[in-house]
Amino acid sequence: MDGSTAHMTWAAQEVSGPPLLAGFECGRLHWNGHDLLHSTGHLPDGRMQHHYATAVAEGASGARDGLSWRHDVVERVRAVPDGFPVIWDFAHFDLPPRPAQHALACAMALPPNSWAIAVNEPSVGRRVSGIIRSRAVKAALRMMTTVAMLPDRPRFATCDPFHHLHPEVFRATDQLVASGLIEMVGINYYPHHAIEPLHHVLRVVADRWRLPVMITETGWHDGLHAAHRRFPHIHDRWGWLAHVRAEVERSGVPVAGICWYPWLDMPDWGDPHRGRWPCGWPGHQA
């Protein structure tokens, strides 16, 4: 599958540049038990359907979301509009105690030709996810190989930060791609961590693995000093989106989609009652 094919998978209509995806936070933080599905109300019996309807109205052609082992995966899949493509994380900062069984439950709940990410950001390590890289990669491989023989198995992508190009950042993706089960490489790229320009990152990643590439996470946090320091010419979220699109065009890489992450302003990770961080979609969120 080449980049143009991956692009067509997501683009339900004519768009200028790569299609837009809405990224919904779906993780659980290991240090305090904060479940972002609960604090954002992104649940089948909460505001999940409304969130999707708003994303569609705002022009999203697809989404990233999660199938946590702590929630009903069947009901989460059913809450998505019919025919709306979603990349589903099987684990997002919260590995299931039985990875193989969880992967089977997720795969059997998904419609044919779905996309999935076995483990979100396997390289981020113990401080953020509570999981060392080797364990995250092992769990991802276990989940992917478990469902590999299913007749309607999902297509798998990776998802990891690429803010610089030190050889260390490639290790997890190298191991996952070597399995032969990866069909698309995901790049997470945020302004407050960026060292290399995005167009260069895209080119290096595309050349290294010769697979379709997607920007699986990007966004702008209003008022975050590190972002303003690195990109003084960008003043708001619309400006960052324009910058990302320009960098994609400059790279010449047929990027399969750009996922704005998170789509909803994010509740404070330490204490969601303190309010939300201004980092969601710059248009209408919910």
PDB file of C-alpha atoms in Angstrom:
ATOM      1  CA  MET A   1       0.000   0.000   0.000  1.00  0.00           C
ATOM      2  CA  ASP A   2       1.484   3.352  -0.971  1.00  0.00           C
ATOM      3  CA  GLY A   3       0.877   6.767   0.561  1.00  0.00           C
ATOM      4  CA  SER A   4      -1.864   7.708  -1.877  1.00  0.00           C
ATOM      5  CA  THR A   5      -3.851   4.599  -0.964  1.00  0.00           C
ATOM      6  CA  ALA A   6      -3.609   5.382   2.739  1.00  0.00           C
ATOM      7  CA  HIS A   7      -4.696   8.956   1.988  1.00  0.00           C
ATOM      8  CA  MET A   8      -7.794   7.738   0.138  1.00  0.00           C
ATOM      9  CA  THR A   9      -8.725   5.533   3.092  1.00  0.00           C
ATOM     10  CA  TRP A  10      -9.330   8.587   5.222  1.00  0.00           C
ATOM     11  CA  ALA A  11     -10.462  11.258   2.796  1.00  0.00           C
ATOM     12  CA  ALA A  12     -14.223  10.952   2.449  1.00  0.00           C
ATOM     13  CA  GLN A  13     -14.367  14.109   0.350  1.00  0.00           C
ATOM     14  CA  GLU A  14     -12.102  16.441  -1.582  1.00  0.00           C
ATOM     15  CA  VAL A  15      -9.805  18.269   0.834  1.00  0.00           C
ATOM     16  CA  SER A  16      -6.866  20.610   0.491  1.00  0.00           C
ATOM     17  CA  GLY A  17      -3.881  18.610   1.694  1.00  0.00           C
ATOM     18  CA  PRO A  18      -4.055  15.626   4.041  1.00  0.00           C
ATOM     19  CA  PRO A  19      -7.416  14.932   5.697  1.00  0.00           C
ATOM     20  CA  LEU A  20      -8.033  16.052   9.262  1.00  0.00           C
ATOM     21  CA  LEU A  21      -8.494  13.563  12.110  1.00  0.00           C
ATOM     22  CA  ALA A  22      -9.958  14.298  15.542  1.00  0.00           C
ATOM     23  CA  GLY A  23      -7.832  12.817  18.321  1.00  0.00           C
ATOM     24  CA  PHE A  24      -9.650  11.916  21.531  1.00  0.00           C
ATOM     25  CA  GLU A  25      -7.661  11.433  24.723  1.00  0.00           C
ATOM     26  CA  CYS A  26      -8.245   7.896  25.954  1.00  0.00           C
ATOM     27  CA  GLY A  27      -5.448   7.226  28.418  1.00  0.00           C
ATOM     28  CA  ARG A  28      -5.295   6.466  32.107  1.00  0.00           C
ATOM     29  CA  LEU A  29      -2.431   7.991  34.097  1.00  0.00           C
ATOM     30  CA  HIS A  30      -0.553   5.484  36.207  1.00  0.00           C
ATOM     31  CA  TRP A  31       0.476   7.852  38.992  1.00  0.00           C
ATOM     32  CA  ASN A  32      -2.980   9.045  40.033  1.00  0.00           C
ATOM     33  CA  GLY A  33      -5.524   6.869  38.214  1.00  0.00           C
ATOM     34  CA  HIS A  34      -6.879   9.822  36.194  1.00  0.00           C
ATOM     35  CA  ASP A  35      -8.952   8.249  33.407  1.00  0.00           C
ATOM     36  CA  LEU A  36      -9.315  10.852  30.663  1.00  0.00           C
ATOM     37  CA  LEU A  37     -12.320   9.087  29.174  1.00  0.00           C
ATOM     38  CA  HIS A  38     -14.168   9.871  32.383  1.00  0.00           C
ATOM     39  CA  SER A  39     -12.901  13.435  32.855  1.00  0.00           C
ATOM     40  CA  THR A  40     -13.729  14.411  29.254  1.00  0.00           C
ATOM     41  CA  GLY A  41     -17.052  12.572  29.267  1.00  0.00           C
ATOM     42  CA  HIS A  42     -15.964  10.723  26.113  1.00  0.00           C
ATOM     43  CA  LEU A  43     -18.070   7.671  26.929  1.00  0.00           C
ATOM     44  CA  PRO A  44     -20.932   5.908  25.114  1.00  0.00           C
ATOM     45  CA  ASP A  45     -23.359   6.875  27.858  1.00  0.00           C
ATOM     46  CA  GLY A  46     -21.866  10.365  28.094  1.00  0.00           C
ATOM     47  CA  ARG A  47     -20.842  12.844  25.397  1.00  0.00           C
ATOM     48  CA  MET A  48     -18.997  10.532  23.005  1.00  0.00           C
ATOM     49  CA  GLN A  49     -21.622  10.611  20.256  1.00  0.00           C
ATOM     50  CA  HIS A  50     -21.897  14.394  20.535  1.00  0.00           C
ATOM     51  CA  HIS A  51     -18.114  14.729  20.321  1.00  0.00           C
ATOM     52  CA  TYR A  52     -18.101  12.728  17.091  1.00  0.00           C
ATOM     53  CA  ALA A  53     -20.990  14.674  15.590  1.00  0.00           C
ATOM     54  CA  THR A  54     -19.175  17.931  16.315  1.00  0.00           C
ATOM     55  CA  ALA A  55     -15.915  16.627  14.828  1.00  0.00           C
ATOM     56  CA  VAL A  56     -17.720  15.636  11.631  1.00  0.00           C
ATOM     57  CA  ALA A  57     -19.369  19.059  11.451  1.00  0.00           C
ATOM     58  CA  GLU A  58     -15.942  20.686  11.855  1.00  0.00           C
ATOM     59  CA  GLY A  59     -14.566  18.795   8.855  1.00  0.00           C
ATOM     60  CA  ALA A  60     -12.854  15.786  10.408  1.00  0.00           C
ATOM     61  CA  SER A  61     -12.574  12.843   8.008  1.00  0.00           C
ATOM     62  CA  GLY A  62     -11.567  10.363  10.696  1.00  0.00           C
ATOM     63  CA  ALA A  63     -10.414  10.052  14.291  1.00  0.00           C
ATOM     64  CA  ARG A  64      -8.032   8.478  16.791  1.00  0.00           C
ATOM     65  CA  ASP A  65      -9.632   6.990  19.874  1.00  0.00           C
ATOM     66  CA  GLY A  66      -9.038   4.219  22.376  1.00  0.00           C
ATOM     67  CA  LEU A  67     -10.343   0.847  23.478  1.00  0.00           C
ATOM     68  CA  SER A  68      -9.213   0.691  27.083  1.00  0.00           C
ATOM     69  CA  TRP A  69      -9.465  -2.705  28.762  1.00  0.00           C
ATOM     70  CA  ARG A  70     -11.224  -0.890  31.630  1.00  0.00           C
ATOM     71  CA  HIS A  71     -14.190   0.022  29.396  1.00  0.00           C
ATOM     72  CA  ASP A  72     -16.671  -1.831  27.196  1.00  0.00           C
ATOM     73  CA  VAL A  73     -14.892  -1.975  23.837  1.00  0.00           C
ATOM     74  CA  VAL A  74     -18.014  -3.070  21.942  1.00  0.00           C
ATOM     75  CA  GLU A  75     -20.049  -0.110  23.170  1.00  0.00           C
ATOM     76  CA  ARG A  76     -17.218   2.304  22.362  1.00  0.00           C
ATOM     77  CA  VAL A  77     -17.044   1.096  18.757  1.00  0.00           C
ATOM     78  CA  ARG A  78     -20.836   1.278  18.431  1.00  0.00           C
ATOM     79  CA  ALA A  79     -20.835   4.921  19.562  1.00  0.00           C
ATOM     80  CA  VAL A  80     -18.960   5.995  16.401  1.00  0.00           C
ATOM     81  CA  PRO A  81     -21.015   7.157  13.398  1.00  0.00           C
ATOM     82  CA  ASP A  82     -21.490   4.442  10.770  1.00  0.00           C
ATOM     83  CA  GLY A  83     -18.739   4.481   8.187  1.00  0.00           C
ATOM     84  CA  PHE A  84     -16.575   6.993  10.049  1.00  0.00           C
ATOM     85  CA  PRO A  85     -12.978   5.650  10.122  1.00  0.00           C
ATOM     86  CA  VAL A  86     -11.165   5.518  13.445  1.00  0.00           C
ATOM     87  CA  ILE A  87      -7.650   4.466  14.410  1.00  0.00           C
ATOM     88  CA  TRP A  88      -8.148   2.648  17.706  1.00  0.00           C
ATOM     89  CA  ASP A  89      -5.473   2.438  20.409  1.00  0.00           C
ATOM     90  CA  PHE A  90      -5.606  -0.937  22.148  1.00  0.00           C
ATOM     91  CA  ALA A  91      -3.520   0.463  25.022  1.00  0.00           C
ATOM     92  CA  HIS A  92      -2.889   4.120  25.851  1.00  0.00           C
ATOM     93  CA  PHE A  93      -0.582   4.513  28.892  1.00  0.00           C
ATOM     94  CA  ASP A  94      -2.364   1.556  30.517  1.00  0.00           C
ATOM     95  CA  LEU A  95      -1.370  -1.945  29.429  1.00  0.00           C
ATOM     96  CA  PRO A  96      -4.057  -4.607  29.841  1.00  0.00           C
ATOM     97  CA  PRO A  97      -3.215  -7.428  32.260  1.00  0.00           C
ATOM     98  CA  ARG A  98      -3.950  -9.920  29.454  1.00  0.00           C
ATOM     99  CA  PRO A  99      -2.738  -8.294  26.217  1.00  0.00           C
ATOM    100  CA  ALA A 100      -3.637 -11.192  23.913  1.00  0.00           C
ATOM    101  CA  GLN A 101      -7.207 -11.510  25.179  1.00  0.00           C
ATOM    102  CA  HIS A 102      -7.727  -7.766  25.058  1.00  0.00           C
ATOM    103  CA  ALA A 103      -6.421  -7.583  21.482  1.00  0.00           C
ATOM    104  CA  LEU A 104      -8.832 -10.323  20.412  1.00  0.00           C
ATOM    105  CA  ALA A 105     -11.761  -8.559  22.070  1.00  0.00           C
ATOM    106  CA  CYS A 106     -10.847  -5.290  20.339  1.00  0.00           C
ATOM    107  CA  ALA A 107     -10.280  -6.867  16.926  1.00  0.00           C
ATOM    108  CA  MET A 108     -13.583  -8.736  17.042  1.00  0.00           C
ATOM    109  CA  ALA A 109     -15.446  -5.532  17.943  1.00  0.00           C
ATOM    110  CA  LEU A 110     -14.083  -3.576  14.980  1.00  0.00           C
ATOM    111  CA  PRO A 111     -15.634  -3.334  11.512  1.00  0.00           C
ATOM    112  CA  PRO A 112     -13.648  -4.720   8.559  1.00  0.00           C
ATOM    113  CA  ASN A 113     -10.677  -2.692   7.293  1.00  0.00           C
ATOM    114  CA  SER A 114     -10.225  -0.849  10.566  1.00  0.00           C
ATOM    115  CA  TRP A 115      -6.929   0.678  11.673  1.00  0.00           C
ATOM    116  CA  ALA A 116      -5.382   0.155  15.102  1.00  0.00           C
ATOM    117  CA  ILE A 117      -2.352   1.098  17.178  1.00  0.00           C
ATOM    118  CA  ALA A 118      -1.432  -1.667  19.597  1.00  0.00           C
ATOM    119  CA  VAL A 119       0.405   0.507  22.142  1.00  0.00           C
ATOM    120  CA  ASN A 120       0.453   4.283  22.051  1.00  0.00           C
ATOM    121  CA  GLU A 121       3.932   5.875  22.235  1.00  0.00           C
ATOM    122  CA  PRO A 122       5.987   2.857  23.345  1.00  0.00           C
ATOM    123  CA  SER A 123       9.099   5.041  23.602  1.00  0.00           C
ATOM    124  CA  VAL A 124       7.874   7.546  26.199  1.00  0.00           C
ATOM    125  CA  GLY A 125       8.967   5.380  29.097  1.00  0.00           C
ATOM    126  CA  ARG A 126       8.197   4.920  32.751  1.00  0.00           C
ATOM    127  CA  ARG A 127       7.855   8.596  33.745  1.00  0.00           C
ATOM    128  CA  VAL A 128       4.906   9.298  31.452  1.00  0.00           C
ATOM    129  CA  SER A 129       3.344   5.915  30.798  1.00  0.00           C
ATOM    130  CA  GLY A 130       4.650   3.874  33.697  1.00  0.00           C
ATOM    131  CA  ILE A 131       5.958   1.337  31.161  1.00  0.00           C
ATOM    132  CA  ILE A 132       9.541   0.848  30.007  1.00  0.00           C
ATOM    133  CA  ARG A 133      10.054   0.692  26.257  1.00  0.00           C
ATOM    134  CA  SER A 134      10.968  -2.988  26.052  1.00  0.00           C
ATOM    135  CA  ARG A 135       7.786  -3.989  27.879  1.00  0.00           C
ATOM    136  CA  ALA A 136       5.633  -1.692  25.717  1.00  0.00           C
ATOM    137  CA  VAL A 137       7.103  -3.106  22.507  1.00  0.00           C
ATOM    138  CA  LYS A 138       6.713  -6.685  23.746  1.00  0.00           C
ATOM    139  CA  ALA A 139       3.042  -6.062  24.561  1.00  0.00           C
ATOM    140  CA  ALA A 140       2.436  -4.444  21.171  1.00  0.00           C
ATOM    141  CA  LEU A 141       3.998  -7.382  19.345  1.00  0.00           C
ATOM    142  CA  ARG A 142       1.974  -9.833  21.420  1.00  0.00           C
ATOM    143  CA  MET A 143      -1.277  -8.064  20.600  1.00  0.00           C
ATOM    144  CA  MET A 144      -0.536  -7.753  16.883  1.00  0.00           C
ATOM    145  CA  THR A 145       0.592 -11.353  16.419  1.00  0.00           C
ATOM    146  CA  THR A 146      -2.402 -12.632  18.377  1.00  0.00           C
ATOM    147  CA  VAL A 147      -4.882 -11.129  15.924  1.00  0.00           C
ATOM    148  CA  ALA A 148      -2.749 -11.546  12.796  1.00  0.00           C
ATOM    149  CA  MET A 149      -4.566 -14.676  11.630  1.00  0.00           C
ATOM    150  CA  LEU A 150      -8.085 -13.291  12.006  1.00  0.00           C
ATOM    151  CA  PRO A 151      -9.854 -12.954   8.628  1.00  0.00           C
ATOM    152  CA  ASP A 152     -10.835  -9.335   9.359  1.00  0.00           C
ATOM    153  CA  ARG A 153      -7.840  -8.316  11.453  1.00  0.00           C
ATOM    154  CA  PRO A 154      -7.221  -4.585  11.757  1.00  0.00           C
ATOM    155  CA  ARG A 155      -4.376  -2.919   9.913  1.00  0.00           C
ATOM    156  CA  PHE A 156      -1.755  -1.713  12.352  1.00  0.00           C
ATOM    157  CA  ALA A 157       0.050   1.592  12.544  1.00  0.00           C
ATOM    158  CA  THR A 158       2.721   2.828  14.929  1.00  0.00           C
ATOM    159  CA  CYS A 159       2.581   6.014  16.988  1.00  0.00           C
ATOM    160  CA  ASP A 160       5.656   7.557  18.625  1.00  0.00           C
ATOM    161  CA  PRO A 161       7.191  11.016  19.182  1.00  0.00           C
ATOM    162  CA  PHE A 162       9.682  12.238  16.554  1.00  0.00           C
ATOM    163  CA  HIS A 163      10.821  15.649  17.730  1.00  0.00           C
ATOM    164  CA  HIS A 164      14.487  15.011  16.950  1.00  0.00           C
ATOM    165  CA  LEU A 165      16.317  12.350  14.969  1.00  0.00           C
ATOM    166  CA  HIS A 166      18.762  10.833  17.438  1.00  0.00           C
ATOM    167  CA  PRO A 167      19.115   7.107  16.623  1.00  0.00           C
ATOM    168  CA  GLU A 168      17.417   6.228  19.926  1.00  0.00           C
ATOM    169  CA  VAL A 169      14.028   7.544  18.744  1.00  0.00           C
ATOM    170  CA  PHE A 170      13.848   4.910  16.004  1.00  0.00           C
ATOM    171  CA  ARG A 171      14.324   1.823  18.162  1.00  0.00           C
ATOM    172  CA  ALA A 172      10.719   1.009  19.067  1.00  0.00           C
ATOM    173  CA  THR A 173       9.384   1.653  15.573  1.00  0.00           C
ATOM    174  CA  ASP A 174      12.241  -0.370  14.047  1.00  0.00           C
ATOM    175  CA  GLN A 175      11.232  -3.354  16.184  1.00  0.00           C
ATOM    176  CA  LEU A 176       7.542  -3.031  15.368  1.00  0.00           C
ATOM    177  CA  VAL A 177       8.082  -2.569  11.624  1.00  0.00           C
ATOM    178  CA  ALA A 178      10.412  -5.596  11.595  1.00  0.00           C
ATOM    179  CA  SER A 179       7.424  -7.759  12.585  1.00  0.00           C
ATOM    180  CA  GLY A 180       5.946  -7.264   9.108  1.00  0.00           C
ATOM    181  CA  LEU A 181       2.604  -6.311  10.659  1.00  0.00           C
ATOM    182  CA  ILE A 182       2.896  -2.517  10.402  1.00  0.00           C
ATOM    183  CA  GLU A 183       1.269  -0.801   7.428  1.00  0.00           C
ATOM    184  CA  MET A 184       1.685   2.848   8.419  1.00  0.00           C
ATOM    185  CA  VAL A 185       4.094   4.836  10.592  1.00  0.00           C
ATOM    186  CA  GLY A 186       2.684   7.494  12.895  1.00  0.00           C
ATOM    187  CA  ILE A 187       4.563  10.654  13.856  1.00  0.00           C
ATOM    188  CA  ASN A 188       3.699  12.576  17.022  1.00  0.00           C
ATOM    189  CA  TYR A 189       5.086  16.115  16.798  1.00  0.00           C
ATOM    190  CA  TYR A 190       4.438  18.995  19.195  1.00  0.00           C
ATOM    191  CA  PRO A 191       5.863  22.531  19.109  1.00  0.00           C
ATOM    192  CA  HIS A 192       7.017  22.581  22.741  1.00  0.00           C
ATOM    193  CA  HIS A 193       9.291  19.547  22.137  1.00  0.00           C
ATOM    194  CA  ALA A 194      10.284  20.157  18.516  1.00  0.00           C
ATOM    195  CA  ILE A 195      13.984  20.282  17.666  1.00  0.00           C
ATOM    196  CA  GLU A 196      14.065  19.205  14.015  1.00  0.00           C
ATOM    197  CA  PRO A 197      11.685  20.933  11.562  1.00  0.00           C
ATOM    198  CA  LEU A 198       8.654  18.830  10.706  1.00  0.00           C
ATOM    199  CA  HIS A 199       9.355  18.684   6.978  1.00  0.00           C
ATOM    200  CA  HIS A 200      12.737  17.081   7.688  1.00  0.00           C
ATOM    201  CA  VAL A 201      11.238  14.604  10.178  1.00  0.00           C
ATOM    202  CA  LEU A 202       8.628  13.546   7.627  1.00  0.00           C
ATOM    203  CA  ARG A 203      11.230  13.000   4.929  1.00  0.00           C
ATOM    204  CA  VAL A 204      13.560  10.966   7.169  1.00  0.00           C
ATOM    205  CA  VAL A 205      10.735   8.775   8.517  1.00  0.00           C
ATOM    206  CA  ALA A 206       9.303   8.152   5.040  1.00  0.00           C
ATOM    207  CA  ASP A 207      12.734   7.239   3.658  1.00  0.00           C
ATOM    208  CA  ARG A 208      13.673   5.004   6.586  1.00  0.00           C
ATOM    209  CA  TRP A 209      10.681   2.665   6.522  1.00  0.00           C
ATOM    210  CA  ARG A 210       9.167   3.144   3.047  1.00  0.00           C
ATOM    211  CA  LEU A 211       5.656   2.941   4.491  1.00  0.00           C
ATOM    212  CA  PRO A 212       2.752   5.388   4.425  1.00  0.00           C
ATOM    213  CA  VAL A 213       3.176   8.138   7.016  1.00  0.00           C
ATOM    214  CA  MET A 214       0.578   9.896   9.156  1.00  0.00           C
ATOM    215  CA  ILE A 215       0.874  12.704  11.688  1.00  0.00           C
ATOM    216  CA  THR A 216      -0.859  10.825  14.477  1.00  0.00           C
ATOM    217  CA  GLU A 217      -0.619  13.693  16.969  1.00  0.00           C
ATOM    218  CA  THR A 218       0.008  17.410  16.742  1.00  0.00           C
ATOM    219  CA  GLY A 219      -1.455  20.479  18.386  1.00  0.00           C
ATOM    220  CA  TRP A 220      -0.777  23.799  20.066  1.00  0.00           C
ATOM    221  CA  HIS A 221      -1.125  24.666  23.747  1.00  0.00           C
ATOM    222  CA  ASP A 222      -1.991  28.353  24.074  1.00  0.00           C
ATOM    223  CA  GLY A 223       0.355  30.084  26.475  1.00  0.00           C
ATOM    224  CA  LEU A 224       2.901  27.248  26.703  1.00  0.00           C
ATOM    225  CA  HIS A 225       6.200  29.134  26.878  1.00  0.00           C
ATOM    226  CA  ALA A 226       8.340  26.437  25.245  1.00  0.00           C
ATOM    227  CA  ALA A 227       6.139  26.453  22.138  1.00  0.00           C
ATOM    228  CA  HIS A 228       6.170  30.246  21.824  1.00  0.00           C
ATOM    229  CA  ARG A 229       9.935  30.285  22.326  1.00  0.00           C
ATOM    230  CA  ARG A 230      10.585  27.728  19.584  1.00  0.00           C
ATOM    231  CA  PHE A 231       8.016  29.194  17.162  1.00  0.00           C
ATOM    232  CA  PRO A 232       7.751  32.939  17.921  1.00  0.00           C
ATOM    233  CA  HIS A 233       5.971  33.608  14.626  1.00  0.00           C
ATOM    234  CA  ILE A 234       3.016  31.392  15.632  1.00  0.00           C
ATOM    235  CA  HIS A 235       0.434  32.966  17.910  1.00  0.00           C
ATOM    236  CA  ASP A 236      -2.463  30.529  18.173  1.00  0.00           C
ATOM    237  CA  ARG A 237      -3.812  27.130  17.266  1.00  0.00           C
ATOM    238  CA  TRP A 238      -4.899  28.154  13.767  1.00  0.00           C
ATOM    239  CA  GLY A 239      -1.373  29.381  13.136  1.00  0.00           C
ATOM    240  CA  TRP A 240       0.098  26.047  14.188  1.00  0.00           C
ATOM    241  CA  LEU A 241      -2.272  24.120  11.930  1.00  0.00           C
ATOM    242  CA  ALA A 242      -1.260  26.323   8.994  1.00  0.00           C
ATOM    243  CA  HIS A 243       2.418  25.730   9.850  1.00  0.00           C
ATOM    244  CA  VAL A 244       1.948  21.947   9.943  1.00  0.00           C
ATOM    245  CA  ARG A 245       0.171  21.942   6.596  1.00  0.00           C
ATOM    246  CA  ALA A 246       2.921  24.068   5.050  1.00  0.00           C
ATOM    247  CA  GLU A 247       5.595  21.721   6.418  1.00  0.00           C
ATOM    248  CA  VAL A 248       3.783  18.707   4.986  1.00  0.00           C
ATOM    249  CA  GLU A 249       3.668  20.342   1.576  1.00  0.00           C
ATOM    250  CA  ARG A 250       7.344  21.294   1.799  1.00  0.00           C
ATOM    251  CA  SER A 251       8.332  17.723   2.690  1.00  0.00           C
ATOM    252  CA  GLY A 252       6.852  16.215  -0.467  1.00  0.00           C
ATOM    253  CA  VAL A 253       5.703  13.206   1.602  1.00  0.00           C
ATOM    254  CA  PRO A 254       2.160  11.948   0.796  1.00  0.00           C
ATOM    255  CA  VAL A 255       0.979  12.222   4.406  1.00  0.00           C
ATOM    256  CA  ALA A 256      -2.146  10.126   5.018  1.00  0.00           C
ATOM    257  CA  GLY A 257      -3.681  12.490   7.573  1.00  0.00           C
ATOM    258  CA  ILE A 258      -3.118  15.090  10.264  1.00  0.00           C
ATOM    259  CA  CYS A 259      -4.592  14.270  13.680  1.00  0.00           C
ATOM    260  CA  TRP A 260      -5.269  17.257  15.949  1.00  0.00           C
ATOM    261  CA  TYR A 261      -4.561  15.961  19.428  1.00  0.00           C
ATOM    262  CA  PRO A 262      -6.342  16.339  21.697  1.00  0.00           C
ATOM    263  CA  TRP A 263      -9.566  17.401  19.999  1.00  0.00           C
ATOM    264  CA  LEU A 264     -11.033  18.514  23.328  1.00  0.00           C
ATOM    265  CA  ASP A 265      -9.282  20.930  25.671  1.00  0.00           C
ATOM    266  CA  MET A 266      -7.527  18.559  28.037  1.00  0.00           C
ATOM    267  CA  PRO A 267      -8.403  18.343  31.734  1.00  0.00           C
ATOM    268  CA  ASP A 268      -5.427  19.062  33.993  1.00  0.00           C
ATOM    269  CA  TRP A 269      -3.642  15.712  34.330  1.00  0.00           C
ATOM    270  CA  GLY A 270      -2.832  16.276  38.000  1.00  0.00           C
ATOM    271  CA  ASP A 271      -6.311  17.409  39.010  1.00  0.00           C
ATOM    272  CA  PRO A 272      -9.110  17.616  36.407  1.00  0.00           C
ATOM    273  CA  HIS A 273     -11.144  19.793  38.787  1.00  0.00           C
ATOM    274  CA  ARG A 274      -8.586  22.602  38.331  1.00  0.00           C
ATOM    275  CA  GLY A 275      -9.826  23.166  34.797  1.00  0.00           C
ATOM    276  CA  ARG A 276      -8.692  22.457  31.261  1.00  0.00           C
ATOM    277  CA  TRP A 277      -5.576  23.232  29.256  1.00  0.00           C
ATOM    278  CA  PRO A 278      -6.224  25.319  26.096  1.00  0.00           C
ATOM    279  CA  CYS A 279      -4.911  22.827  23.573  1.00  0.00           C
ATOM    280  CA  GLY A 280      -7.967  21.373  21.791  1.00  0.00           C
ATOM    281  CA  TRP A 281      -9.286  21.995  18.300  1.00  0.00           C
ATOM    282  CA  PRO A 282      -9.320  25.742  17.563  1.00  0.00           C
ATOM    283  CA  GLY A 283     -12.845  25.550  16.176  1.00  0.00           C
ATOM    284  CA  HIS A 284     -15.959  24.193  17.869  1.00  0.00           C
ATOM    285  CA  GLN A 285     -15.023  21.229  20.060  1.00  0.00           C
ATOM    286  CA  ALA A 286     -18.222  19.927  21.675  1.00  0.00           C
TER     287      ALA A 286
END
